[in-house]
Amino acid sequence: MPVDILNWDVKIYDRGNEIPTDNVFLDIPNNYAVFAYSSIPFALLTTLDRPNFTDYDITLDYAAGPHSRAVI
């Protein structure tokens, strides 16, 4: 069953310590819809106080959606 992403939260870590972020932009294709048994690419844009990080966690709130996969 496809789902619609309603809200999201991103946390970025460096060696287990959360890095403060502000104005996080998350871009997900397909109008924030995820089809069953699939994965989707995403782009994350934010400003960090350092050039590197070691891990991230994205939490999504979602609900069943009425979308169907387009056949090309």
PDB file of C-alpha atoms in Angstrom:
ATOM      1  CA  MET A   1       0.000   0.000   0.000  1.00  0.00           C
ATOM      2  CA  PRO A   2       1.455   3.407  -0.913  1.00  0.00           C
ATOM      3  CA  VAL A   3       1.780   6.038   1.796  1.00  0.00           C
ATOM      4  CA  ASP A   4       1.786   9.826   1.951  1.00  0.00           C
ATOM      5  CA  ILE A   5       4.469  11.435   4.089  1.00  0.00           C
ATOM      6  CA  LEU A   6       2.762  13.909   6.418  1.00  0.00           C
ATOM      7  CA  ASN A   7       5.691  15.172   8.475  1.00  0.00           C
ATOM      8  CA  TRP A   8       9.363  14.407   8.963  1.00  0.00           C
ATOM      9  CA  ASP A   9      12.218  15.009  11.381  1.00  0.00           C
ATOM     10  CA  VAL A  10      15.941  14.804  10.653  1.00  0.00           C
ATOM     11  CA  LYS A  11      18.743  14.389  13.192  1.00  0.00           C
ATOM     12  CA  ILE A  12      22.400  14.438  12.171  1.00  0.00           C
ATOM     13  CA  TYR A  13      25.178  12.946  14.311  1.00  0.00           C
ATOM     14  CA  ASP A  14      28.953  13.067  14.557  1.00  0.00           C
ATOM     15  CA  ARG A  15      30.376  10.081  16.472  1.00  0.00           C
ATOM     16  CA  GLY A  16      27.116   9.606  18.384  1.00  0.00           C
ATOM     17  CA  ASN A  17      26.611  13.280  19.299  1.00  0.00           C
ATOM     18  CA  GLU A  18      23.727  15.139  17.700  1.00  0.00           C
ATOM     19  CA  ILE A  19      24.813  18.126  15.607  1.00  0.00           C
ATOM     20  CA  PRO A  20      22.598  21.228  15.888  1.00  0.00           C
ATOM     21  CA  THR A  21      20.860  22.099  12.606  1.00  0.00           C
ATOM     22  CA  ASP A  22      18.566  24.859  11.488  1.00  0.00           C
ATOM     23  CA  ASN A  23      16.385  25.271   8.420  1.00  0.00           C
ATOM     24  CA  VAL A  24      16.592  21.640   7.302  1.00  0.00           C
ATOM     25  CA  PHE A  25      15.235  21.093   3.787  1.00  0.00           C
ATOM     26  CA  LEU A  26      14.248  17.553   2.798  1.00  0.00           C
ATOM     27  CA  ASP A  27      13.355  16.887  -0.841  1.00  0.00           C
ATOM     28  CA  ILE A  28      11.556  13.646  -1.667  1.00  0.00           C
ATOM     29  CA  PRO A  29      10.252  12.931  -5.210  1.00  0.00           C
ATOM     30  CA  ASN A  30       6.708  11.810  -6.138  1.00  0.00           C
ATOM     31  CA  ASN A  31       5.000  14.505  -4.070  1.00  0.00           C
ATOM     32  CA  TYR A  32       6.048  12.826  -0.825  1.00  0.00           C
ATOM     33  CA  ALA A  33       4.432   9.490  -1.740  1.00  0.00           C
ATOM     34  CA  VAL A  34       6.206   6.176  -1.187  1.00  0.00           C
ATOM     35  CA  PHE A  35       5.023   3.088  -3.023  1.00  0.00           C
ATOM     36  CA  ALA A  36       4.802  -0.304  -1.331  1.00  0.00           C
ATOM     37  CA  TYR A  37       7.952  -2.447  -1.308  1.00  0.00           C
ATOM     38  CA  SER A  38      10.108   0.331  -2.701  1.00  0.00           C
ATOM     39  CA  SER A  39      12.661   2.860  -1.628  1.00  0.00           C
ATOM     40  CA  ILE A  40      13.025   6.455  -2.722  1.00  0.00           C
ATOM     41  CA  PRO A  41      15.980   8.776  -3.166  1.00  0.00           C
ATOM     42  CA  PHE A  42      16.066  11.970  -1.155  1.00  0.00           C
ATOM     43  CA  ALA A  43      18.108  15.150  -0.853  1.00  0.00           C
ATOM     44  CA  LEU A  44      18.872  16.803   2.463  1.00  0.00           C
ATOM     45  CA  LEU A  45      20.110  20.385   2.702  1.00  0.00           C
ATOM     46  CA  THR A  46      21.129  22.149   5.912  1.00  0.00           C
ATOM     47  CA  THR A  47      23.972  24.166   7.404  1.00  0.00           C
ATOM     48  CA  LEU A  48      26.240  22.422   9.913  1.00  0.00           C
ATOM     49  CA  ASP A  49      28.952  23.814  12.163  1.00  0.00           C
ATOM     50  CA  ARG A  50      31.452  21.284  10.721  1.00  0.00           C
ATOM     51  CA  PRO A  51      32.291  19.830   7.296  1.00  0.00           C
ATOM     52  CA  ASN A  52      31.552  16.167   8.132  1.00  0.00           C
ATOM     53  CA  PHE A  53      29.096  13.939   9.978  1.00  0.00           C
ATOM     54  CA  THR A  54      28.978  10.208  10.657  1.00  0.00           C
ATOM     55  CA  ASP A  55      25.272   9.316  10.793  1.00  0.00           C
ATOM     56  CA  TYR A  56      21.742  10.612  10.328  1.00  0.00           C
ATOM     57  CA  ASP A  57      18.233   9.573  11.318  1.00  0.00           C
ATOM     58  CA  ILE A  58      15.087  10.490   9.392  1.00  0.00           C
ATOM     59  CA  THR A  59      11.753   9.885  11.101  1.00  0.00           C
ATOM     60  CA  LEU A  60       8.614   9.991   8.944  1.00  0.00           C
ATOM     61  CA  ASP A  61       4.980  10.372   9.961  1.00  0.00           C
ATOM     62  CA  TYR A  62       2.812   8.853   7.250  1.00  0.00           C
ATOM     63  CA  ALA A  63      -0.673   7.678   6.346  1.00  0.00           C
ATOM     64  CA  ALA A  64      -2.090   5.366   3.699  1.00  0.00           C
ATOM     65  CA  GLY A  65      -2.367   7.203   0.405  1.00  0.00           C
ATOM     66  CA  PRO A  66      -4.547   6.805  -2.687  1.00  0.00           C
ATOM     67  CA  HIS A  67      -1.647   6.836  -5.148  1.00  0.00           C
ATOM     68  CA  SER A  68      -1.006   4.260  -7.811  1.00  0.00           C
ATOM     69  CA  ARG A  69       2.278   3.683  -9.614  1.00  0.00           C
ATOM     70  CA  ALA A  70       2.277   5.124 -13.120  1.00  0.00           C
ATOM     71  CA  VAL A  71       2.912   2.646 -15.904  1.00  0.00           C
ATOM     72  CA  ILE A  72       5.149   3.936 -18.674  1.00  0.00           C
TER      73      ILE A  72
END
